[in-house]
XYZ file of C-alpha atoms in Angstrom:
785
model
C -30.581 -1.384 11.542
C -27.248 -0.060 10.286
C -26.678 3.640 9.545
C -23.383 4.290 7.749
C -21.932 7.790 7.319
C -18.867 7.911 5.038
C -16.885 11.159 4.814
C -14.064 10.790 2.248
C -11.992 8.064 3.950
C -13.541 7.855 7.438
C -16.802 6.218 8.458
C -19.122 6.449 11.472
C -21.415 3.452 11.892
C -24.487 3.523 14.185
C -26.238 0.197 14.677
C -29.286 -1.103 16.478
C -29.607 -4.858 16.858
C -32.789 -6.409 18.187
C -32.595 -10.018 19.450
C -35.329 -12.343 20.583
C -34.964 -15.463 22.687
C -37.365 -17.836 20.958
C -36.247 -20.899 22.868
C -38.242 -22.316 25.777
C -35.540 -21.673 28.327
C -33.615 -18.655 29.601
C -30.237 -17.940 28.025
C -27.088 -16.275 29.233
C -26.081 -13.673 26.699
C -22.517 -12.773 25.639
C -22.200 -10.121 22.905
C -19.086 -10.509 20.797
C -17.985 -7.980 18.140
C -14.819 -8.708 16.134
C -12.662 -5.650 15.710
C -11.375 -4.779 12.252
C -8.191 -2.794 11.651
C -8.314 0.927 12.347
C -11.652 0.602 14.136
C -12.655 2.170 17.448
C -15.882 1.508 19.359
C -17.026 4.625 21.187
C -20.525 3.688 22.413
C -22.189 0.458 23.516
C -25.472 -0.143 25.297
C -27.923 -3.035 25.647
C -31.353 -2.974 27.296
C -34.317 -5.235 27.852
C -37.535 -4.818 29.829
C -35.636 -5.791 32.969
C -32.359 -3.962 32.813
C -29.812 -1.957 30.907
C -26.079 -2.584 30.446
C -23.872 0.256 29.377
C -20.165 0.122 28.540
C -18.246 3.086 29.866
C -14.559 3.966 29.927
C -12.932 4.556 33.282
C -9.369 5.331 34.314
C -7.645 2.079 35.348
C -6.622 3.578 38.691
C -10.316 3.917 39.520
C -11.173 0.276 38.825
C -12.354 -0.779 42.302
C -15.054 -3.265 41.396
C -15.191 -6.859 40.439
C -17.883 -8.190 38.126
C -20.471 -10.373 39.818
C -20.425 -13.088 37.213
C -19.853 -14.000 33.599
C -16.049 -14.085 33.576
C -16.087 -17.833 32.999
C -17.983 -17.305 29.722
C -15.299 -14.911 28.478
C -12.582 -17.305 29.521
C -14.282 -20.124 27.670
C -14.647 -17.895 24.600
C -10.939 -17.075 24.735
C -9.922 -20.683 25.069
C -12.266 -22.278 22.528
C -13.065 -19.758 19.821
C -11.830 -20.464 16.313
C -11.833 -16.752 15.514
C -8.282 -15.278 15.583
C -7.900 -11.676 16.578
C -9.348 -9.088 18.931
C -13.002 -8.751 19.887
C -15.106 -6.502 22.027
C -17.066 -8.703 24.442
C -19.714 -7.868 27.009
C -21.656 -10.232 29.278
C -25.271 -9.070 29.251
C -26.811 -11.349 31.845
C -29.809 -13.657 31.418
C -32.552 -13.269 28.833
C -35.815 -15.059 29.611
C -37.765 -17.063 27.090
C -39.800 -14.879 24.755
C -38.003 -11.652 25.854
C -36.306 -9.145 23.595
C -32.876 -7.499 23.867
C -31.818 -4.345 22.013
C -28.142 -3.590 21.469
C -26.910 -0.226 20.184
C -23.285 0.077 19.112
C -21.352 2.903 17.442
C -17.855 2.822 16.010
C -15.560 4.830 13.741
C -13.074 3.506 11.267
C -10.489 4.596 8.707
C -11.295 3.116 5.317
C -8.856 1.539 2.903
C -8.496 2.717 -0.677
C -8.400 0.430 -3.697
C -5.766 0.992 -6.410
C -8.401 2.510 -8.696
C -9.276 5.109 -6.058
C -12.442 3.496 -4.620
C -12.973 3.724 -0.875
C -13.961 0.304 0.493
C -16.331 -0.309 3.409
C -17.111 -3.826 4.630
C -19.959 -4.522 7.039
C -18.627 -6.528 10.046
C -19.950 -10.107 10.295
C -21.749 -9.352 13.575
C -23.920 -6.887 11.678
C -24.350 -9.221 8.703
C -23.912 -12.817 9.862
C -23.692 -15.196 6.930
C -23.094 -18.868 6.326
C -19.434 -18.561 5.354
C -18.617 -16.883 8.645
C -20.897 -18.741 11.020
C -20.352 -22.127 9.424
C -17.446 -22.269 11.844
C -18.780 -19.934 14.475
C -17.502 -19.444 17.966
C -17.461 -22.746 19.841
C -19.517 -21.893 22.895
C -21.376 -24.018 25.387
C -24.930 -24.884 24.503
C -26.091 -22.805 27.486
C -24.632 -19.699 25.886
C -26.657 -17.541 23.544
C -24.127 -15.886 21.281
C -25.709 -13.134 19.221
C -25.122 -14.892 15.912
C -28.749 -15.430 14.817
C -27.792 -18.931 13.731
C -30.468 -21.616 13.856
C -28.620 -24.862 14.626
C -31.610 -27.081 13.685
C -32.381 -25.540 10.281
C -28.816 -24.274 9.659
C -30.280 -20.977 8.434
C -29.672 -17.392 9.333
C -32.877 -15.802 10.602
C -32.742 -12.036 10.635
C -33.631 -8.907 8.696
C -31.298 -6.037 7.815
C -31.974 -2.376 7.049
C -28.811 -0.697 5.731
C -28.560 2.981 4.780
C -25.388 4.822 3.786
C -24.766 8.536 3.558
C -21.804 9.570 1.397
C -20.091 12.955 1.609
C -17.032 14.583 0.025
C -16.170 18.087 -1.233
C -14.924 16.352 -4.375
C -18.426 15.056 -5.037
C -19.841 11.546 -5.139
C -19.076 9.992 -8.528
C -20.199 6.383 -8.271
C -21.115 3.589 -5.844
C -20.648 -0.127 -6.416
C -21.558 -3.068 -4.175
C -21.671 -6.864 -4.132
C -25.355 -6.686 -3.145
C -28.463 -5.052 -4.534
C -28.539 -1.271 -4.021
C -31.287 1.268 -4.297
C -30.744 4.096 -6.825
C -28.223 6.692 -5.695
C -29.951 9.836 -4.462
C -28.071 13.141 -4.387
C -29.113 15.345 -1.503
C -27.201 18.516 -2.544
C -27.038 20.313 -5.852
C -23.260 20.083 -6.089
C -23.482 16.292 -5.624
C -21.195 16.476 -2.589
C -23.674 14.407 -0.537
C -25.651 11.348 -1.550
C -27.633 8.511 -0.029
C -27.984 4.830 -0.926
C -29.443 1.793 0.809
C -29.749 -1.990 0.663
C -32.429 -3.133 -1.739
C -34.125 -6.401 -0.873
C -32.673 -9.125 1.280
C -28.926 -9.327 1.920
C -26.939 -12.213 0.408
C -26.519 -15.138 2.760
C -23.063 -16.352 1.777
C -20.610 -13.447 1.768
C -19.692 -10.098 3.363
C -21.408 -6.929 2.310
C -18.941 -4.576 0.561
C -19.476 -1.027 -0.589
C -17.057 0.730 -2.964
C -17.484 4.506 -3.094
C -15.833 6.649 -5.772
C -15.559 10.302 -5.024
C -14.498 13.037 -7.469
C -11.185 13.481 -9.266
C -8.240 11.800 -7.573
C -5.600 14.307 -6.504
C -2.283 14.096 -4.715
C -3.756 15.897 -1.707
C -7.365 16.370 -0.583
C -8.968 17.988 2.464
C -12.360 18.053 4.120
C -13.265 20.131 7.173
C -15.431 18.448 9.793
C -17.312 20.668 12.215
C -16.769 20.202 15.940
C -19.125 20.053 18.870
C -20.353 23.622 19.602
C -21.164 22.636 23.179
C -17.577 21.598 23.923
C -15.180 24.146 25.482
C -13.612 26.477 22.859
C -10.102 25.393 21.881
C -10.681 21.783 22.922
C -10.223 18.761 20.729
C -13.981 18.328 20.378
C -14.917 21.960 19.749
C -12.583 23.146 16.970
C -13.037 22.055 13.352
C -10.915 19.133 12.105
C -9.392 18.943 8.676
C -9.332 15.385 7.258
C -6.304 15.238 4.944
C -5.342 12.507 2.493
C -1.893 12.488 0.888
C -1.642 10.272 -2.160
C 1.186 11.341 -4.514
C 1.295 9.752 -7.914
C 4.540 7.774 -7.983
C 5.501 5.968 -11.209
C 7.004 2.481 -11.395
C 10.754 2.037 -11.699
C 12.693 -0.581 -13.624
C 13.942 -3.242 -11.171
C 17.684 -3.380 -10.697
C 18.416 0.307 -11.318
C 20.257 2.610 -8.969
C 18.040 3.699 -6.099
C 18.231 5.848 -3.047
C 17.418 4.598 0.446
C 19.032 3.784 3.779
C 18.682 0.125 4.780
C 19.725 -0.908 8.291
C 19.604 -4.491 9.435
C 19.262 -5.262 13.143
C 20.172 -8.836 13.878
C 19.526 -10.682 17.092
C 22.620 -12.840 16.660
C 20.664 -15.939 17.535
C 18.909 -15.246 14.252
C 22.008 -16.654 12.552
C 21.314 -19.948 14.282
C 17.485 -19.832 14.029
C 17.704 -19.363 10.291
C 20.120 -22.281 9.973
C 22.609 -20.063 8.162
C 25.555 -22.045 6.759
C 29.029 -20.689 6.038
C 30.011 -20.330 2.385
C 33.406 -21.452 1.252
C 35.800 -18.594 0.597
C 33.783 -15.750 2.119
C 31.645 -14.699 5.056
C 28.275 -14.739 3.247
C 25.508 -16.704 4.943
C 21.974 -17.797 4.141
C 19.110 -15.380 4.177
C 21.378 -12.476 5.032
C 23.408 -13.226 1.933
C 20.381 -13.026 -0.399
C 19.113 -9.917 1.375
C 22.350 -7.922 1.240
C 23.222 -8.953 -2.311
C 19.746 -7.841 -3.484
C 20.195 -4.240 -2.390
C 20.393 -1.668 -5.217
C 23.416 0.460 -6.124
C 23.056 4.010 -4.922
C 21.684 3.127 -1.477
C 23.285 3.253 1.990
C 23.346 0.402 4.517
C 24.528 -0.656 7.943
C 24.284 -3.770 10.138
C 23.739 -4.036 13.893
C 24.232 -7.299 15.781
C 22.383 -5.938 18.753
C 22.645 -8.878 21.139
C 26.320 -8.197 21.549
C 26.428 -4.382 21.279
C 24.254 -1.430 20.419
C 26.833 -0.167 17.915
C 26.650 -0.768 14.203
C 29.344 -2.364 12.105
C 29.895 1.148 10.788
C 29.611 4.315 12.922
C 26.955 5.461 10.497
C 25.473 4.094 7.291
C 27.849 3.821 4.348
C 27.402 3.672 0.613
C 26.561 0.238 -0.824
C 29.833 -0.759 -2.521
C 31.702 -3.994 -2.978
C 34.411 -3.108 -0.489
C 31.950 -1.922 2.157
C 29.752 -5.010 1.849
C 32.736 -7.362 2.009
C 34.054 -5.664 5.130
C 30.593 -5.675 6.765
C 30.114 -9.416 6.176
C 33.464 -10.182 7.722
C 32.372 -8.423 10.947
C 29.183 -10.448 11.474
C 29.687 -13.135 14.190
C 29.260 -16.686 13.007
C 27.115 -17.714 15.974
C 24.992 -16.019 18.618
C 24.251 -16.572 22.259
C 20.798 -16.352 23.755
C 22.240 -15.709 27.243
C 21.678 -12.299 28.831
C 19.617 -9.336 27.741
C 19.811 -8.162 24.149
C 20.191 -4.512 23.375
C 17.670 -3.768 20.654
C 16.598 -0.575 22.434
C 20.155 0.694 22.523
C 20.645 -0.110 18.831
C 17.441 1.752 17.933
C 18.490 4.835 19.865
C 21.910 4.742 18.246
C 20.282 4.641 14.807
C 17.836 7.440 15.508
C 20.645 9.640 16.886
C 22.899 9.053 13.885
C 22.893 11.446 10.944
C 20.919 10.122 7.983
C 22.219 10.487 4.394
C 20.336 13.342 2.743
C 17.630 12.148 0.342
C 17.716 8.545 1.596
C 14.622 7.304 3.405
C 15.415 5.080 6.417
C 14.028 1.550 6.503
C 14.797 -0.925 9.276
C 14.876 -4.725 8.965
C 14.625 -6.122 12.477
C 15.184 -9.837 13.168
C 14.053 -11.094 16.602
C 14.708 -14.618 17.852
C 13.112 -13.903 21.235
C 11.155 -11.222 23.075
C 13.379 -8.359 24.332
C 12.964 -7.553 28.026
C 12.276 -3.848 27.462
C 9.555 -4.348 24.834
C 7.405 -1.364 26.023
C 10.383 1.019 25.767
C 11.234 -0.363 22.307
C 7.669 0.165 21.052
C 7.608 3.681 22.473
C 10.944 4.562 20.899
C 9.699 3.401 17.479
C 6.412 5.332 17.969
C 8.371 8.525 18.534
C 10.090 8.202 15.170
C 7.327 6.533 13.173
C 7.019 9.413 10.686
C 10.679 9.246 9.710
C 11.104 5.577 8.759
C 9.559 2.121 8.157
C 10.149 -1.142 10.029
C 10.095 -4.596 8.493
C 10.176 -6.976 11.451
C 10.651 -10.735 11.511
C 10.169 -12.959 14.550
C 11.119 -16.594 15.037
C 9.183 -17.246 18.239
C 5.547 -16.777 19.183
C 6.389 -14.619 22.194
C 7.982 -11.912 20.036
C 5.217 -11.876 17.387
C 3.164 -9.112 19.014
C 6.104 -6.753 19.231
C 7.144 -7.468 15.661
C 3.627 -6.642 14.420
C 3.390 -3.464 16.466
C 6.688 -2.084 15.205
C 5.845 -2.806 11.565
C 2.242 -1.636 11.633
C 2.917 1.660 13.391
C 5.547 2.628 10.835
C 3.753 1.446 7.702
C 6.001 -1.568 7.193
C 5.444 -5.313 7.191
C 5.764 -8.050 9.797
C 6.271 -11.776 9.444
C 6.347 -14.797 11.727
C 8.764 -17.278 10.166
C 9.919 -20.772 11.105
C 13.511 -21.826 11.356
C 13.575 -22.922 7.733
C 15.266 -21.625 4.664
C 11.872 -20.679 3.183
C 12.266 -17.508 5.291
C 14.376 -16.198 2.414
C 11.220 -15.791 0.377
C 9.479 -13.880 3.164
C 12.420 -11.558 3.702
C 12.846 -10.824 -0.007
C 9.142 -10.095 -0.403
C 9.552 -7.432 2.257
C 12.603 -6.072 0.516
C 10.578 -5.724 -2.699
C 8.105 -3.635 -0.720
C 10.945 -1.563 0.683
C 12.379 -0.938 -2.807
C 9.215 0.693 -4.116
C 9.915 4.316 -5.050
C 8.913 7.023 -2.620
C 8.026 10.686 -2.400
C 10.688 11.988 -0.039
C 10.992 15.147 2.060
C 7.210 15.443 2.369
C 5.978 18.695 3.865
C 2.647 20.500 4.262
C 2.124 24.255 4.444
C -1.085 26.169 5.075
C -2.479 29.583 4.120
C -5.439 30.581 6.278
C -7.158 33.845 7.183
C -5.410 35.842 9.867
C -6.326 34.648 13.326
C -6.470 30.936 12.371
C -3.719 28.372 12.760
C -3.444 24.655 12.035
C -2.049 21.843 14.239
C -1.295 18.535 12.477
C -1.980 15.840 15.069
C 0.639 13.150 14.991
C 2.918 15.006 12.591
C 3.516 14.660 8.848
C 5.274 11.608 7.401
C 8.640 12.375 5.798
C 8.110 9.791 3.021
C 5.232 8.229 1.198
C 5.874 5.055 -0.820
C 4.278 3.927 -4.056
C 0.876 2.382 -3.408
C 0.520 4.115 -0.045
C -1.837 6.903 0.952
C -1.366 8.629 4.307
C -4.240 9.976 6.365
C -3.704 13.007 8.575
C -5.811 14.975 10.998
C -5.216 18.731 11.378
C -7.191 20.943 13.765
C -7.980 24.568 13.093
C -7.646 26.806 16.136
C -8.564 30.451 16.680
C -11.007 32.980 15.219
C -10.694 34.454 11.756
C -10.292 38.263 11.743
C -11.817 38.430 8.235
C -14.922 36.268 8.194
C -15.512 36.946 4.474
C -12.641 34.639 3.502
C -14.231 31.214 3.182
C -11.334 29.167 1.850
C -7.974 27.936 2.934
C -4.973 26.806 0.882
C -2.954 23.672 1.528
C 0.350 22.987 -0.258
C 2.017 19.611 -0.467
C 5.711 19.460 -1.379
C 7.997 16.490 -1.874
C 10.925 15.227 -3.908
C 10.475 12.472 -6.509
C 13.528 11.035 -8.273
C 15.466 14.173 -7.317
C 12.841 16.529 -8.699
C 10.854 18.865 -6.482
C 7.054 18.481 -6.818
C 4.377 20.851 -5.512
C 0.620 20.380 -5.275
C -1.711 23.143 -4.084
C -5.439 22.906 -3.394
C -8.106 25.152 -1.991
C -10.564 23.823 0.514
C -13.696 25.390 2.027
C -13.344 26.507 5.617
C -17.062 26.060 6.217
C -17.237 22.893 8.404
C -19.302 19.980 7.101
C -20.565 16.744 8.616
C -23.597 15.582 10.509
C -22.220 16.135 13.999
C -21.153 12.494 14.496
C -17.458 13.578 14.816
C -15.874 10.552 13.094
C -12.847 12.593 12.148
C -12.456 13.999 15.651
C -12.575 10.543 17.260
C -10.022 9.111 14.843
C -7.873 12.208 15.377
C -8.089 11.517 19.108
C -6.641 8.043 18.539
C -3.823 9.637 16.567
C -3.126 12.129 19.338
C -3.185 9.333 21.988
C -0.362 7.636 20.079
C 1.731 10.805 20.362
C 1.173 10.877 24.123
C 1.922 7.207 24.590
C 5.783 7.149 24.704
C 6.195 9.824 27.305
C 3.194 8.709 29.419
C 4.067 4.989 29.436
C 7.881 4.929 29.508
C 9.021 8.234 30.974
C 6.198 8.447 33.570
C 4.887 11.731 32.272
C 2.034 12.473 34.667
C 0.861 15.412 32.566
C 0.848 13.330 29.347
C -0.935 10.479 31.124
C -3.661 12.771 32.449
C -4.075 14.342 29.016
C -4.408 10.890 27.466
C -7.023 9.890 30.065
C -8.988 13.087 29.451
C -9.043 12.566 25.693
C -9.998 8.898 26.104
C -12.884 9.552 28.480
C -14.163 12.593 26.513
C -14.286 10.949 23.091
C -14.849 7.348 24.158
C -11.638 6.044 22.541
C -9.803 3.486 24.689
C -6.131 4.064 25.600
C -3.573 2.185 27.768
C -4.720 4.032 30.884
C -8.488 3.403 30.537
C -10.605 0.262 30.469
C -14.157 -0.706 29.576
C -16.525 -1.230 32.457
C -19.965 -2.731 31.954
C -22.518 -1.203 34.356
C -25.896 -2.899 34.690
C -28.885 -1.080 36.140
C -32.099 -2.915 36.857
C -35.669 -2.389 38.058
C -35.762 -5.932 39.346
C -33.226 -6.931 41.929
C -33.675 -10.606 41.077
C -32.354 -9.990 37.563
C -28.746 -9.858 38.784
C -26.840 -11.895 41.289
C -26.702 -9.308 44.074
C -25.745 -5.627 44.372
C -22.141 -4.690 45.200
C -21.548 -2.654 48.333
C -19.482 -0.111 46.398
C -22.285 0.629 43.959
C -25.635 2.386 44.394
C -28.671 0.129 44.809
C -29.910 -1.635 41.676
C -26.467 -1.488 40.001
C -23.778 -4.076 39.353
C -20.650 -4.409 37.281
C -20.503 -6.956 34.443
C -17.571 -8.233 32.340
C -16.930 -5.886 29.420
C -13.599 -5.612 27.690
C -11.508 -6.143 24.593
C -9.894 -9.589 24.525
C -7.596 -11.388 22.180
C -8.739 -14.685 20.717
C -5.801 -16.824 19.567
C -7.933 -19.203 17.510
C -8.055 -22.961 17.936
C -5.519 -23.734 15.228
C -2.011 -22.626 16.103
C 1.229 -22.744 14.232
C 2.992 -25.948 15.141
C 6.728 -25.953 15.627
C 6.988 -29.319 13.901
C 5.464 -27.963 10.671
C 7.628 -25.154 9.313
C 5.462 -22.547 7.637
C 6.047 -18.865 7.003
C 3.063 -16.561 7.515
C 3.130 -13.161 5.863
C 1.399 -10.588 8.044
C 0.698 -7.236 6.365
C -0.338 -4.100 8.303
C -3.730 -4.389 9.983
C -3.693 -8.164 10.740
C -4.359 -7.279 14.356
C -6.459 -4.362 15.438
C -4.500 -1.109 15.482
C -2.570 -0.632 18.699
C -3.914 2.860 19.188
C -7.443 1.411 19.307
C -7.153 -1.523 21.647
C -3.584 -1.382 22.940
C -3.842 -5.103 23.698
C -0.760 -5.900 21.700
C 1.340 -3.797 24.050
C -0.462 -4.977 27.145
C 0.060 -8.589 26.195
C 3.686 -8.262 25.229
C 4.767 -9.585 28.603
C 2.785 -12.734 27.970
C 3.380 -12.925 24.209
C 0.811 -14.088 21.731
C -0.478 -17.561 22.460
C -0.265 -18.462 18.803
C -0.875 -17.215 15.288
C -3.878 -18.828 13.681
C -2.812 -20.823 10.682
C -6.449 -21.231 9.630
C -7.093 -17.526 10.099
C -4.343 -16.650 7.697
C -5.318 -19.334 5.197
C -8.922 -18.257 5.172
C -7.873 -14.814 4.045
C -5.478 -15.806 1.302
C -8.010 -15.760 -1.533
C -9.785 -12.554 -0.524
C -9.246 -10.149 -3.383
C -10.495 -6.731 -4.295
C -12.317 -6.048 -7.547
C -9.060 -4.969 -9.089
C -7.451 -8.280 -8.264
C -4.960 -6.956 -5.694
C -4.798 -8.266 -2.146
C -6.915 -6.398 0.331
C -5.423 -4.600 3.271
C -5.300 -6.863 6.268
C -5.252 -10.184 4.383
C -2.618 -12.787 5.053
C -0.505 -14.785 2.640
C 0.683 -18.217 3.627
C 3.867 -19.458 1.973
C 3.425 -23.203 1.725
C 6.192 -25.348 3.144
C 8.382 -27.038 0.538
C 10.156 -30.330 1.034
C 13.826 -31.046 1.411
C 14.388 -30.460 -2.316
C 13.601 -26.828 -1.707
C 16.457 -26.549 0.742
C 18.717 -28.217 -1.818
C 17.645 -25.657 -4.408
C 18.646 -22.839 -2.144
C 21.977 -24.415 -1.385
C 22.668 -24.960 -5.118
C 22.210 -21.290 -6.031
C 23.567 -19.872 -2.786
C 27.125 -20.258 -3.917
C 26.343 -18.514 -7.189
C 24.789 -15.597 -5.266
C 27.871 -15.388 -3.042
C 30.001 -14.854 -6.177
C 27.873 -11.989 -7.516
C 29.269 -8.463 -7.178
C 27.157 -5.659 -5.746
C 26.754 -4.063 -9.174
C 25.063 -7.269 -10.395
C 27.946 -8.718 -12.386
C 29.926 -11.982 -12.023
C 33.604 -12.471 -12.623
C 34.845 -15.310 -14.852
C 36.333 -17.662 -12.255
C 36.814 -21.245 -11.258
C 34.134 -20.782 -8.599
C 31.600 -19.810 -11.268
C 32.660 -22.751 -13.426
C 32.110 -25.083 -10.462
C 28.547 -23.808 -9.913
C 27.741 -24.092 -13.643
C 29.299 -27.563 -13.666
C 31.298 -26.674 -16.758
C 35.074 -26.789 -17.130
C 36.654 -23.351 -16.766
C 38.718 -23.814 -19.908
C 35.628 -24.721 -21.901
C 33.818 -21.577 -20.654
C 36.680 -19.393 -21.769
C 36.885 -21.219 -25.095
C 33.182 -20.719 -25.831
C 33.220 -16.964 -25.088
C 32.126 -15.072 -28.253
C 34.914 -13.169 -29.971
C 32.926 -9.912 -29.855
C 33.072 -9.887 -26.046
C 35.901 -7.691 -24.827
C 35.163 -8.042 -21.097
C 35.054 -11.587 -19.591
C 32.656 -10.436 -16.830
C 29.989 -9.762 -19.502
C 30.190 -13.369 -20.671
C 30.258 -14.643 -17.087
C 27.156 -12.591 -16.142
C 25.193 -13.838 -19.163
C 26.078 -17.382 -18.235
C 24.972 -16.869 -14.615
C 21.625 -15.360 -15.597
C 21.048 -18.086 -18.190
C 21.807 -20.750 -15.592
C 19.331 -19.161 -13.190
C 16.631 -19.166 -15.851
C 17.282 -22.833 -16.620
C 16.241 -23.412 -13.000
C 13.745 -20.600 -12.964
C 11.013 -22.644 -11.304
C 13.258 -23.319 -8.309
C 15.072 -20.037 -7.930
C 12.601 -17.375 -9.113
C 11.534 -16.397 -5.588
C 15.142 -16.115 -4.382
C 16.930 -14.434 -7.275
C 14.441 -12.102 -8.914
C 16.074 -8.935 -7.544
C 19.569 -10.260 -8.148
C 18.750 -11.126 -11.737
C 17.200 -7.682 -12.342
C 20.397 -6.030 -11.119
C 22.494 -8.255 -13.367
C 20.412 -7.523 -16.463
C 20.549 -3.779 -15.748
C 24.328 -4.029 -15.524
C 24.496 -5.898 -18.846
C 22.197 -3.521 -20.665
C 24.268 -0.547 -19.501
C 27.460 -1.797 -21.199
C 26.928 -4.710 -23.545
C 23.648 -4.396 -25.492
C 25.295 -5.065 -28.830
C 26.957 -8.219 -27.539
C 24.021 -9.785 -25.705
C 22.495 -11.618 -28.688
C 25.732 -13.523 -29.423
C 26.371 -14.144 -25.726
C 22.909 -15.581 -25.163
C 23.114 -17.822 -28.168
C 26.471 -19.192 -26.971
C 25.275 -19.555 -23.372
C 22.190 -21.526 -24.435
C 24.389 -23.857 -26.456
C 26.948 -24.318 -23.679
C 24.404 -24.901 -20.882
C 21.802 -26.721 -22.955
C 19.144 -24.064 -22.378
C 16.571 -22.163 -24.444
C 16.382 -18.877 -22.597
C 14.568 -16.209 -24.592
C 16.051 -12.808 -25.476
C 13.293 -11.052 -23.512
C 15.015 -12.100 -20.294
C 17.751 -9.592 -21.211
C 15.235 -6.928 -22.311
C 16.025 -7.594 -25.970
C-alpha cells in the first residue's frame, strides 16, 4: 500500500509492505531500499507476530551497542550486489514458514521538473518490483530472503499494489499523466487546488511507475505555505509555517559564439597534465585538453588558472579579461609536468579564489581537475559548501579514490562531475561541461518579502546568486512571529535578477494560511537544507554549538546527519526469537544491523579499458541525506559501476531530454580517434581568442596546401587575409566534421560569429573558393547564410 502526497515539488510517501514466507523453511530477512537522489527516509518499522524492529536515529557518541548478528549478510550484500549506489538496509531477523511480516516506511523527496513544467514522481523499485529491475536482482545467498517478491521457479512477480496519490498546489492541479492506468482525477476542493488519483487495475510488470503532474500556470517564482506541527515548541523548526519556494526564471537561448559574461577559473592538479597525456605543441605552450578548453571560452568573460599542487596562488592575482595577450601569457606560465610528491594545496587555492574580488556581473564557475584524493578532503568539501550559493563547480577526477569528492563538490553547487580515464577522449567530457557552463544565467538573484507587521522570514540555506538556463532552484523559508493584524491573509514575494544586463522583477502574492496534511514534507526537506549550513562549522571548525544544533534537528525530524546514525532496535515477546539479550539493554531488546551503505556494483571501471563516464547531479544520493560520500572519502569509492551508468543511458523523459540522475557513457574510440585529435589540435592552437585565424605558413601546413597557392586563391573582394584564413579553417573542419565535431563545436561557433560580424558580403565568394581549393562541399548554412 503506497500513499503519495505531492505538494508542488516535494513529496511525502507512506508505505506499508506485507510479506509472507510461503516456503517450507525459515528465512533470514534483510530489507533493502535503494535511495534515489534528494530522498530522505524519516521512519522505518517492521513487525511480525513475534517481534518488532524499529529504526531510530541516535547521536554517534551514544552508540554503545553492537548488533547481535546479521552483519555478515550486509557485508555479503555490499560485496556481491550488482546494484550501484546507496541503499538503506536493515536486518530483520528470522521469519518462520507461513508467517507474515509487515514493513512500514516513510520518506520525503524533492521532485524533478520536466522541461514542459511537469513534476515527475517515480515509484522506487522496492515498492514496485518489476522484471527489468529484478532480472538482475541483488546476488544474495539462497538462505537470504530479500524482500523482492521474486519467484525464482516461475520467474514471476507475485504481489499486489494499491497506490493512491494526493496532489496539492495553490496554482491548482491542471493535469496528470502516467505510464500506467489511472483512475479518473477527482478534485477535492472547489478551486481545484487539491485532487486525488489512484492506480487502476494491475501495475505493469516490466517498467517503473511514473507520474507526471502539471500544476497551474508556470511562473518565474511560486510559493506554498506548509503548516507546522502545533504541538512543537513555538519558534522551533517544526512549529512555524514553512514557505516552499521555487525559482524558475525564463531564460532565452543565446547564439553560440557570441560575447558572454562569466568568470571561469581552472584549478589544475599539475599531475593532470601527465594523466591527460597532454603533448606540447610546436611554437607555443598550448597543450591537449586544456588547449581546447581555454580556446573555447567566449569573448567578454574573465578567467584565471591555478596549478594548485605547486602553489595556492593563481597565474594572475585575480581573474583577468579573456584576451589574446592574457591567454598567451597564462599558457606560458603553466608547468609542463607535475609531481605527485607531497600534499597538494587545493584547499588553499579555493580559499584564495573565494577571498578574491569577483568581476561585477560575472558568475563564478570552477573547473577542478583532480588526479588524486587531496589529504584535506573534508575541509575542501566544507569550504565549497560555505560558498555553494555563489558559484558552480565542474569537477573531473582521474582516479577512483577522488571520485566521491569530485561528485560532492559538483552536486552541492549545481555543477557536473565526471570520472575520466587517461585518454584524449576526456576532451569531449570537458567540453560538454563547458557547454553547460556557457548557458545563460539570471544573475544577481535576490528575494524580498512583504508580510504583515510582526512576521519575518528566514530563508534556510540562503538564496543562490545565479540561476542558469534549464535550472530551477528550490528554497525553504520559515515564517516566524505573530501577525499584529490577523485580517491580512496574504504575503508578497519579489524576485529580482539581471538578464543580459537588464533588470527583471517578478512579484507574486501567496496566501499566508498554511496548507498541507500535517505530514511536514517541506519541513523535513528544509531540515536537510539547514543541516548542510551547519556542516562546515560543525565538522571542520569543531563548533560544539553547531554540532549540537545539527544533532537536535536530526533527531527531531528523523533526517540523518554526519553526527547521527541509524540503530535498529528489536523488541520481542519471545526470547528465543533473537540470539540473546545484551546486558546494556532492557530485557527482551536487542540491537540489529540498520544503516545506509554504499553498494559499488559488481562491474567496475577497468583501468585497461579507457572509458569516460559522465555523471550529472544526483548520480549518488544527496550528501545532505546520507552523508556517506563524505564519510567514505578517506577510503574512496571502490569503483564506479560501468553497467549502472550504461543501464541509465537510454532513460528519457516524455519530452525526449535526459532525466535528472541519468548517466551518459562516452564510448571509447580506437587509436584513430587520438590521431583525429592530434590532426586538429595544431589548427586549434593557431586560432585567436576572437575566433579568427591568421593567414600563415602554420595554417597552410595544417590544411596541407602550399601557402602561395592559398594566397593566390584568395577572392579579390577580400580585403583582410584573416577573413579568408578563417573561412578556410572552418571549411576544413567541416570536411572532417564527423571526426572533429565533438572537439570544435564551440570553436567553430566563435569563428562563424567573428566572420558574420565583419564579412557577411564576402562569405559567399570565400566559401565557393574554399570548397574548390580544399575539395569540399560545405553548405552556406554553416556560415549562417
